[in-house]
CSV table of C-alpha atoms and ligand atoms in Angstrom, one decimal:
chain,number,residue,atom,x,y,z
R,1,MET,CA,-94.4,-44.4,73.7
R,2,GLU,CA,-96.8,-47.3,74.7
R,3,PHE,CA,-95.7,-50.6,76.2
R,4,ARG,CA,-98.2,-52.3,74.0
R,5,ASP,CA,-100.0,-49.9,71.7
R,6,LEU,CA,-103.8,-50.9,71.4
R,7,THR,CA,-104.8,-47.5,70.2
R,8,ALA,CA,-102.7,-47.7,67.1
R,9,GLN,CA,-104.3,-51.0,66.1
R,10,TYR,CA,-107.8,-49.6,66.8
R,11,GLN,CA,-107.1,-46.5,64.5
R,12,LYS,CA,-106.0,-48.8,61.8
R,13,TYR,CA,-109.1,-51.2,62.0
R,14,LYS,CA,-111.5,-48.6,63.4
R,15,SER,CA,-114.2,-48.9,60.8
R,16,GLU,CA,-114.2,-52.7,60.6
R,17,ILE,CA,-114.2,-53.0,64.4
R,18,ASN,CA,-116.9,-50.5,64.9
R,19,THR,CA,-119.1,-52.1,62.2
R,20,ALA,CA,-118.5,-55.6,63.9
R,21,ILE,CA,-119.7,-54.2,67.2
R,22,GLN,CA,-122.6,-52.3,65.8
R,23,GLU,CA,-123.8,-55.6,64.0
R,24,VAL,CA,-123.9,-57.4,67.3
R,25,ILE,CA,-125.8,-54.6,68.9
R,26,SER,CA,-128.4,-54.3,66.1
R,27,THR,CA,-129.1,-58.1,66.1
R,28,ALA,CA,-129.4,-57.9,69.9
R,29,GLN,CA,-127.8,-61.4,70.3
R,30,PHE,CA,-125.2,-60.8,72.9
R,31,ILE,CA,-124.5,-64.4,74.0
R,32,GLY,CA,-123.5,-67.0,71.4
R,33,GLY,CA,-124.7,-66.7,67.8
R,34,LYS,CA,-122.7,-66.5,64.5
R,35,PRO,CA,-119.6,-64.5,65.5
R,36,VAL,CA,-118.9,-67.0,68.3
R,37,ILE,CA,-119.5,-70.0,66.0
R,38,GLU,CA,-117.5,-68.6,63.2
R,39,LEU,CA,-114.6,-67.5,65.4
R,40,GLU,CA,-114.2,-71.0,67.0
R,41,GLU,CA,-114.0,-72.4,63.4
R,42,GLN,CA,-111.5,-69.9,62.3
R,43,LEU,CA,-109.2,-70.3,65.4
R,44,ALA,CA,-109.4,-74.2,65.2
R,45,LYS,CA,-108.4,-74.0,61.5
R,46,TYR,CA,-105.5,-71.5,62.2
R,47,VAL,CA,-104.1,-73.5,65.1
R,48,GLY,CA,-104.6,-76.8,63.2
R,49,VAL,CA,-106.9,-78.8,65.6
R,50,LYS,CA,-110.4,-80.2,65.4
R,51,HIS,CA,-112.1,-78.3,68.1
R,52,CYS,CA,-112.0,-74.8,69.6
R,53,ILE,CA,-114.1,-74.1,72.6
R,54,THR,CA,-114.2,-70.4,73.6
R,55,CYS,CA,-114.8,-69.3,77.1
R,56,ALA,CA,-114.6,-66.4,79.5
R,57,ASN,CA,-110.9,-66.1,80.0
R,58,GLY,CA,-107.6,-67.8,79.9
R,59,THR,CA,-107.7,-68.8,83.6
R,60,GLU,CA,-111.2,-70.5,83.1
R,61,ALA,CA,-109.8,-72.2,80.1
R,62,LEU,CA,-107.2,-74.0,82.1
R,63,SER,CA,-109.6,-74.6,84.9
R,64,LEU,CA,-112.3,-76.2,82.6
R,65,VAL,CA,-109.8,-78.7,81.1
R,66,LEU,CA,-108.6,-79.8,84.6
R,67,MET,CA,-112.3,-80.1,85.6
R,68,ALA,CA,-113.0,-82.2,82.6
R,69,TRP,CA,-110.2,-84.5,83.4
R,70,GLY,CA,-111.3,-84.9,87.0
R,71,ILE,CA,-108.0,-83.5,88.5
R,72,GLY,CA,-108.4,-82.9,92.2
R,73,ALA,CA,-107.1,-83.7,95.7
R,74,GLY,CA,-104.0,-86.1,95.6
R,75,ASP,CA,-103.0,-85.2,92.1
R,76,ALA,CA,-99.7,-83.5,91.2
R,77,VAL,CA,-99.6,-81.1,88.3
R,78,PHE,CA,-96.2,-79.9,87.0
R,79,VAL,CA,-96.0,-76.1,86.3
R,80,PRO,CA,-93.1,-74.0,85.5
R,81,ASP,CA,-91.9,-71.8,88.4
R,82,PHE,CA,-91.5,-68.8,86.1
R,83,THR,CA,-95.0,-67.9,84.8
R,84,PHE,CA,-98.1,-65.9,85.4
R,85,PHE,CA,-99.9,-66.8,88.5
R,86,ALA,CA,-102.9,-68.4,86.8
R,87,SER,CA,-100.8,-71.4,85.5
R,88,GLY,CA,-100.5,-72.6,89.1
R,89,GLU,CA,-103.5,-71.1,90.6
R,90,VAL,CA,-105.9,-73.3,88.6
R,91,VAL,CA,-104.3,-76.5,90.0
R,92,SER,CA,-104.8,-75.4,93.6
R,93,PHE,CA,-108.3,-74.1,92.7
R,94,ARG,CA,-109.1,-77.7,91.5
R,95,GLY,CA,-107.8,-79.0,94.9
R,96,ALA,CA,-104.7,-80.7,93.3
R,97,THR,CA,-101.2,-79.7,94.2
R,98,PRO,CA,-98.8,-77.7,91.9
R,99,VAL,CA,-95.3,-79.0,91.6
R,100,PHE,CA,-93.2,-76.1,90.4
R,101,VAL,CA,-90.3,-76.8,88.1
R,102,ASP,CA,-87.4,-74.5,87.4
R,103,VAL,CA,-87.1,-73.1,83.9
R,104,ASP,CA,-84.4,-73.0,81.1
R,105,ARG,CA,-82.3,-69.8,81.4
R,106,ASP,CA,-82.3,-69.2,77.6
R,107,THR,CA,-85.9,-69.9,76.5
R,108,PHE,CA,-87.5,-69.0,79.9
R,109,ASN,CA,-89.6,-72.2,79.5
R,110,ILE,CA,-89.8,-75.2,81.7
R,111,ASP,CA,-86.6,-77.2,82.0
R,112,VAL,CA,-87.3,-80.6,80.6
R,113,LYS,CA,-84.5,-82.4,82.6
R,114,LYS,CA,-85.7,-80.9,85.9
R,115,LEU,CA,-89.3,-81.8,84.8
R,116,GLU,CA,-88.3,-85.5,84.6
R,117,LYS,CA,-86.5,-85.2,87.8
R,118,ALA,CA,-89.5,-83.7,89.6
R,119,ILE,CA,-91.9,-86.4,88.3
R,120,VAL,CA,-89.5,-89.2,89.4
R,121,GLN,CA,-89.1,-87.5,92.8
R,122,THR,CA,-93.0,-87.2,93.2
R,123,LEU,CA,-93.4,-90.9,92.4
R,124,GLU,CA,-90.7,-91.9,94.8
R,125,GLU,CA,-92.3,-89.8,97.6
R,126,GLY,CA,-95.5,-91.5,96.8
R,127,LYS,CA,-97.7,-88.7,98.4
R,128,LEU,CA,-99.2,-87.4,95.2
R,129,THR,CA,-100.1,-89.1,91.9
R,130,PRO,CA,-98.6,-87.4,88.8
R,131,LYS,CA,-101.3,-86.5,86.4
R,132,VAL,CA,-100.7,-83.5,84.3
R,133,ILE,CA,-97.9,-81.3,82.9
R,134,ILE,CA,-98.8,-77.6,82.2
R,135,PRO,CA,-96.1,-76.4,79.8
R,136,VAL,CA,-96.3,-72.6,79.3
R,137,ASP,CA,-95.4,-70.9,76.1
R,138,LEU,CA,-93.8,-68.0,77.8
R,139,PHE,CA,-93.4,-64.6,76.2
R,140,GLY,CA,-94.7,-66.0,72.9
R,141,LEU,CA,-92.0,-68.8,72.6
R,142,PRO,CA,-93.4,-72.4,72.5
R,143,ALA,CA,-92.2,-74.6,75.2
R,144,ASN,CA,-90.1,-77.6,74.3
R,145,HIS,CA,-93.2,-79.6,73.5
R,146,ILE,CA,-91.1,-82.3,71.6
R,147,GLU,CA,-89.3,-83.3,74.7
R,148,ILE,CA,-92.3,-82.8,77.0
R,149,GLU,CA,-94.4,-85.2,74.9
R,150,LYS,CA,-91.8,-87.9,75.3
R,151,ILE,CA,-91.7,-87.4,79.0
R,152,ALA,CA,-95.5,-87.4,79.2
R,153,LYS,CA,-95.7,-90.6,77.3
R,154,LYS,CA,-93.1,-92.3,79.4
R,155,TYR,CA,-94.8,-91.5,82.7
R,156,ASN,CA,-98.3,-91.7,81.3
R,157,LEU,CA,-99.3,-88.1,82.0
R,158,LEU,CA,-101.6,-85.6,80.3
R,159,ILE,CA,-100.4,-82.2,78.8
R,160,LEU,CA,-102.3,-79.2,79.0
R,161,GLU,CA,-100.4,-76.5,77.0
R,162,ASP,CA,-100.8,-73.0,78.5
R,163,GLY,CA,-100.7,-71.0,75.4
R,164,ALA,CA,-102.1,-67.7,76.9
R,165,GLN,CA,-98.9,-65.9,75.7
R,166,GLY,CA,-98.1,-68.3,72.9
R,167,PHE,CA,-100.9,-67.9,70.2
R,168,GLY,CA,-99.2,-67.5,66.8
R,169,GLY,CA,-95.9,-69.2,67.8
R,170,SER,CA,-94.8,-72.5,66.3
R,171,ILE,CA,-92.2,-75.3,66.2
R,172,ASN,CA,-91.2,-76.5,62.8
R,173,GLY,CA,-94.5,-75.1,61.5
R,174,LYS,CA,-96.7,-76.8,64.0
R,175,ARG,CA,-98.6,-74.0,65.8
R,176,ALA,CA,-98.8,-73.2,69.4
R,177,CYS,CA,-102.1,-74.4,71.1
R,178,SER,CA,-102.0,-77.6,69.1
R,179,PHE,CA,-99.6,-79.4,71.4
R,180,GLY,CA,-100.6,-81.9,74.1
R,181,ASN,CA,-104.0,-83.3,74.9
R,182,ALA,CA,-105.5,-79.9,75.2
R,183,ALA,CA,-104.2,-76.3,74.9
R,184,THR,CA,-105.6,-73.0,76.1
R,185,THR,CA,-105.2,-69.3,75.3
R,186,SER,CA,-106.2,-65.9,76.7
R,187,PHE,CA,-107.7,-63.0,74.8
R,188,PHE,CA,-106.8,-60.4,77.5
R,189,PRO,CA,-106.3,-57.2,75.6
R,190,ALA,CA,-102.4,-57.3,76.0
R,191,LYS,CA,-101.9,-60.9,74.8
R,192,PRO,CA,-100.7,-61.6,71.2
R,193,LEU,CA,-104.3,-61.9,70.1
R,194,GLY,CA,-106.5,-59.8,72.5
R,195,CYS,CA,-110.1,-58.7,72.6
R,196,TYR,CA,-111.7,-55.6,74.2
R,197,GLY,CA,-112.2,-57.2,77.6
R,198,ASP,CA,-111.8,-60.8,78.9
R,199,GLY,CA,-111.8,-63.9,76.7
R,200,GLY,CA,-110.3,-67.3,76.4
R,201,ALA,CA,-110.3,-70.5,74.3
R,202,ILE,CA,-109.5,-74.2,74.6
R,203,PHE,CA,-108.1,-76.3,71.7
R,204,THR,CA,-108.1,-80.1,71.3
R,205,ASN,CA,-108.4,-83.0,68.9
R,206,ASP,CA,-110.2,-85.0,71.5
R,207,ASP,CA,-113.9,-85.2,70.4
R,208,GLU,CA,-115.1,-86.5,73.8
R,209,LEU,CA,-113.2,-83.8,75.7
R,210,ALA,CA,-114.6,-81.2,73.5
R,211,GLU,CA,-118.2,-82.3,74.1
R,212,LEU,CA,-117.6,-82.4,77.8
R,213,LEU,CA,-116.1,-78.9,77.8
R,214,ASN,CA,-119.0,-77.6,75.9
R,215,SER,CA,-121.2,-78.9,78.6
R,216,LEU,CA,-119.1,-77.9,81.5
R,217,LYS,CA,-118.8,-74.2,80.3
R,218,ILE,CA,-122.7,-73.8,80.2
R,219,HIS,CA,-123.8,-75.1,83.6
R,220,GLY,CA,-123.2,-78.8,82.7
R,221,LYS,CA,-125.8,-78.7,80.1
R,222,GLY,CA,-127.3,-81.8,78.5
R,223,GLN,CA,-129.7,-81.6,75.4
R,224,ASP,CA,-129.9,-77.8,76.2
R,225,LYS,CA,-129.2,-75.3,78.9
R,226,TYR,CA,-132.2,-76.2,81.0
R,227,ASP,CA,-131.3,-79.8,81.0
R,228,ASN,CA,-128.3,-80.2,83.4
R,229,VAL,CA,-126.5,-83.4,83.5
R,230,ARG,CA,-123.5,-82.4,85.7
R,231,ILE,CA,-122.3,-79.5,87.7
R,232,GLY,CA,-120.5,-76.9,85.6
R,233,VAL,CA,-119.8,-73.2,85.4
R,234,ASN,CA,-120.9,-70.2,83.4
R,235,SER,CA,-117.9,-69.4,81.1
R,236,ARG,CA,-118.6,-68.0,77.8
R,237,LEU,CA,-117.0,-65.6,75.4
R,238,ASP,CA,-119.3,-62.6,74.7
R,239,THR,CA,-120.6,-62.1,71.2
R,240,ILE,CA,-119.2,-58.6,70.9
R,241,GLN,CA,-115.7,-59.9,71.9
R,242,ALA,CA,-116.1,-62.6,69.3
R,243,ALA,CA,-116.9,-60.0,66.7
R,244,VAL,CA,-114.0,-57.9,67.6
R,245,LEU,CA,-111.7,-60.9,67.7
R,246,GLN,CA,-112.7,-61.9,64.1
R,247,VAL,CA,-111.4,-58.5,62.8
R,248,LYS,CA,-108.3,-58.7,65.0
R,249,LEU,CA,-107.5,-62.4,64.0
R,250,LYS,CA,-107.5,-61.4,60.3
R,251,ALA,CA,-105.0,-58.5,61.2
R,252,PHE,CA,-103.0,-60.9,63.3
R,253,ILE,CA,-102.6,-63.4,60.4
R,254,GLU,CA,-102.2,-60.8,57.7
R,255,HIS,CA,-99.4,-58.8,59.2
R,256,GLU,CA,-99.2,-58.5,63.0
R,257,LEU,CA,-97.4,-61.6,63.8
R,258,GLU,CA,-94.8,-60.8,61.0
R,259,ASP,CA,-94.5,-57.2,62.4
R,260,VAL,CA,-93.7,-58.3,65.9
R,261,ASN,CA,-91.0,-60.6,64.6
R,262,ARG,CA,-89.7,-57.6,62.5
R,263,VAL,CA,-89.5,-55.5,65.8
R,264,TYR,CA,-87.6,-58.4,67.4
R,265,ARG,CA,-85.0,-58.5,64.6
R,266,LEU,CA,-84.6,-54.7,64.9
R,267,TYR,CA,-84.2,-54.9,68.7
R,268,ASN,CA,-81.7,-57.8,68.4
R,269,GLU,CA,-79.5,-56.1,65.7
R,270,ARG,CA,-79.1,-53.1,68.0
R,271,LEU,CA,-78.9,-54.8,71.4
R,272,SER,CA,-76.8,-57.9,70.6
R,273,GLY,CA,-73.5,-57.9,72.5
R,274,ILE,CA,-75.0,-55.0,74.8
R,275,VAL,CA,-77.4,-57.2,76.8
R,276,GLU,CA,-78.5,-60.7,76.8
R,277,ILE,CA,-81.2,-60.8,74.0
R,278,PRO,CA,-84.1,-63.3,73.6
R,279,VAL,CA,-83.0,-66.7,72.2
R,280,ILE,CA,-85.2,-68.5,69.6
R,281,PRO,CA,-84.0,-72.0,69.2
R,282,GLU,CA,-83.8,-73.4,65.6
R,283,GLY,CA,-87.1,-74.3,64.0
R,284,TYR,CA,-89.1,-72.2,66.8
R,285,TYR,CA,-91.2,-69.2,65.9
R,286,SER,CA,-92.3,-66.7,68.7
R,287,SER,CA,-95.4,-64.5,68.7
R,288,PHE,CA,-93.4,-62.1,71.0
R,289,ALA,CA,-96.0,-61.5,73.8
R,290,GLN,CA,-92.8,-59.8,75.2
R,291,TYR,CA,-89.3,-58.8,74.2
R,292,THR,CA,-87.4,-59.7,77.3
R,293,ILE,CA,-83.7,-58.8,77.9
R,294,LYS,CA,-81.5,-60.0,80.8
R,295,LEU,CA,-79.2,-57.6,82.6
R,296,LYS,CA,-76.1,-58.5,84.8
R,297,ASN,CA,-77.8,-58.2,88.3
R,298,LYS,CA,-80.9,-56.8,90.0
R,299,GLU,CA,-79.2,-53.4,90.7
R,300,GLN,CA,-78.5,-53.0,87.0
R,301,ARG,CA,-82.0,-54.0,86.0
R,302,ASP,CA,-83.7,-51.8,88.5
R,303,GLY,CA,-81.4,-48.9,87.6
R,304,LEU,CA,-82.2,-49.4,83.8
R,305,GLN,CA,-85.9,-49.5,84.4
R,306,VAL,CA,-85.8,-46.1,86.3
R,307,TYR,CA,-83.6,-44.6,83.6
R,308,LEU,CA,-85.9,-45.7,80.9
R,309,LYS,CA,-88.9,-44.2,82.8
R,310,GLU,CA,-87.1,-40.9,83.0
R,311,LYS,CA,-86.7,-41.0,79.3
R,312,GLY,CA,-90.4,-41.7,78.9
R,313,ILE,CA,-89.9,-45.4,77.9
R,314,PRO,CA,-92.1,-47.9,79.6
R,315,SER,CA,-90.7,-51.3,80.6
R,316,MET,CA,-92.1,-54.2,82.8
R,317,VAL,CA,-90.6,-56.9,85.0
R,318,TYR,CA,-92.2,-60.2,84.0
R,319,TYR,CA,-92.0,-61.7,86.7
R,320,ILE,CA,-90.7,-60.2,89.8
R,321,LYS,CA,-91.7,-63.2,92.0
R,322,PRO,CA,-91.3,-67.0,91.3
R,323,MET,CA,-94.5,-69.0,91.8
R,324,HIS,CA,-93.0,-71.0,94.7
R,325,LYS,CA,-92.5,-67.7,96.6
R,326,GLN,CA,-96.0,-66.5,96.2
R,327,GLU,CA,-97.8,-66.3,99.6
R,328,ALA,CA,-100.8,-68.2,98.1
R,329,PHE,CA,-98.6,-71.3,97.9
R,330,SER,CA,-96.9,-70.9,101.3
R,331,ASN,CA,-98.7,-74.1,102.7
R,332,LEU,CA,-96.4,-76.0,100.2
R,333,GLN,CA,-92.8,-77.0,101.0
R,334,PHE,CA,-90.1,-76.1,98.6
R,335,ASN,CA,-86.3,-76.4,98.3
R,336,GLU,CA,-84.8,-73.1,97.2
R,337,SER,CA,-81.9,-75.0,95.4
R,338,ASP,CA,-84.6,-76.4,93.0
R,339,PHE,CA,-85.3,-73.0,91.6
R,340,GLU,CA,-81.8,-71.5,91.0
R,341,VAL,CA,-82.6,-70.3,87.4
R,342,THR,CA,-86.1,-68.8,88.1
R,343,ASN,CA,-84.7,-67.0,91.2
R,344,GLU,CA,-82.0,-65.4,89.1
R,345,LEU,CA,-84.4,-64.5,86.2
R,346,CYS,CA,-86.7,-62.6,88.6
R,347,ASP,CA,-83.9,-60.4,89.4
R,348,ILE,CA,-82.4,-59.7,86.0
R,349,VAL,CA,-85.2,-59.7,83.4
R,350,LEU,CA,-86.8,-56.6,81.8
R,351,SER,CA,-89.4,-56.5,79.1
R,352,LEU,CA,-89.1,-53.7,76.6
R,353,PRO,CA,-92.0,-52.1,74.6
R,354,MET,CA,-93.1,-54.6,72.1
R,355,HIS,CA,-96.2,-54.6,69.7
R,356,PRO,CA,-96.8,-54.8,65.9
R,357,TYR,CA,-97.1,-50.9,65.5
R,358,LEU,CA,-93.8,-50.0,67.1
R,359,SER,CA,-91.8,-47.8,64.7
R,360,GLU,CA,-88.1,-48.1,63.9
R,361,ASP,CA,-87.7,-44.6,65.4
R,362,GLU,CA,-89.2,-45.7,68.7
R,363,ILE,CA,-87.0,-49.0,68.6
R,364,ASN,CA,-83.9,-46.7,68.1
R,365,GLN,CA,-85.0,-44.5,70.9
R,366,VAL,CA,-85.4,-47.5,73.3
R,367,CYS,CA,-82.0,-49.1,72.2
R,368,LYS,CA,-80.1,-45.7,72.5
R,369,ALA,CA,-81.4,-45.3,76.1
R,370,VAL,CA,-80.4,-48.8,77.0
R,371,LYS,CA,-76.9,-48.3,75.6
R,372,ALA,CA,-76.6,-44.8,77.2
R,373,TYR,CA,-77.5,-46.3,80.7
R,374,LEU,CA,-75.1,-49.3,80.3
R,375,GLN,CA,-72.2,-47.1,79.3
R,376,ARG,CA,-72.9,-44.8,82.2
R,377,SER,CA,-73.2,-47.5,84.9
Y,1,PLP,C1,-102.7,-64.2,81.0
Y,1,PLP,C2,-102.3,-65.5,81.3
Y,1,PLP,C3,-103.2,-66.4,81.8
Y,1,PLP,C4,-104.6,-66.1,82.2
Y,1,PLP,O1,-105.4,-65.6,81.2
Y,1,PLP,P1,-106.6,-64.6,81.6
Y,1,PLP,O2,-107.4,-64.5,80.3
Y,1,PLP,O3,-106.1,-63.3,82.1
Y,1,PLP,O4,-107.4,-65.3,82.6
Y,1,PLP,C5,-102.8,-67.8,82.1
Y,1,PLP,N1,-101.5,-68.2,81.8
Y,1,PLP,C6,-100.6,-67.3,81.3
Y,1,PLP,C7,-99.2,-67.8,81.1
Y,1,PLP,C8,-100.9,-66.0,81.1
Y,1,PLP,O5,-100.0,-65.2,80.7
């Protein structure tokens, strides 16, 4: 059994994917060109925003937006404590200071009450200037963007939605990567929409920001790439990756997003009352980058993971360590009592195999093993 089966997907779309790659090779245009332009149009249309700017990966996508906004030394950027390292890394990379905020125990996403508290506290301390909120759509579930937008407005902050895991999710029909002033996603192979290497994209309705990003990602280009009007970076999505993504986006829209939600329902039916199952609030739709359960304590979680492994069932702990405990941020001061929920989650979460091609037999096998272990222990 695979944790995320990319081979099954390839087998189903083999001829289309091979043709798409072959076409790029035969035209010998490996950077830019039709597949990239078309993909950006298709992604913007799907998400429901004016501009999509593809780039090298999801981390660069975040960095580019912070760069475009001129975020740097002395600025505070609010980031959930429970997320992949990159969400906070980009803040420090730009010279700004990440302020980590605890998350909601049910949704795994940034706790909006604690977010406001952290903003007020930062203002009171007066050392840093609050500038940006980076809400993360963790495990495929959009963050509470409705409340976050209100808070951003109240304190005059920008919102950068980290939709690296959230592509395909929605709140009352409004799609992930359309919230805030700008949003980003990642096409890392294991993400909801993945390519065959690294890739990323930025989404925005802001015309000026889009123009600036298109310059920054190609060495600060002006009229063309040999006219350089600012310092930028080299951050492009390869043409081959764009061609692969065009095929995969079609599959994602046609059935894969519904299929992961089918897997979610089947898991829930079997595991409800046995372990804590994922909570999807009313009006929210998840793209299920992960199906994450909660166990009683660390001992039970670790024991279950070992037991599943013995049965040939892969599982993952996302995340084993909160952001504020990462050595890379050890120069910052934290108060452990601010991160009660994240500290607990890191001990009790376990992500089970999740992908659109998971069969009912496999789901039964996983759930049977989970039940057998919990009855035993
Ligand atoms: C994967 C991920 C990123 C980074 O994306 P890459 O394409 O791997 O650079 C950023 N934020 C979150 C929440 C992620 O899961």
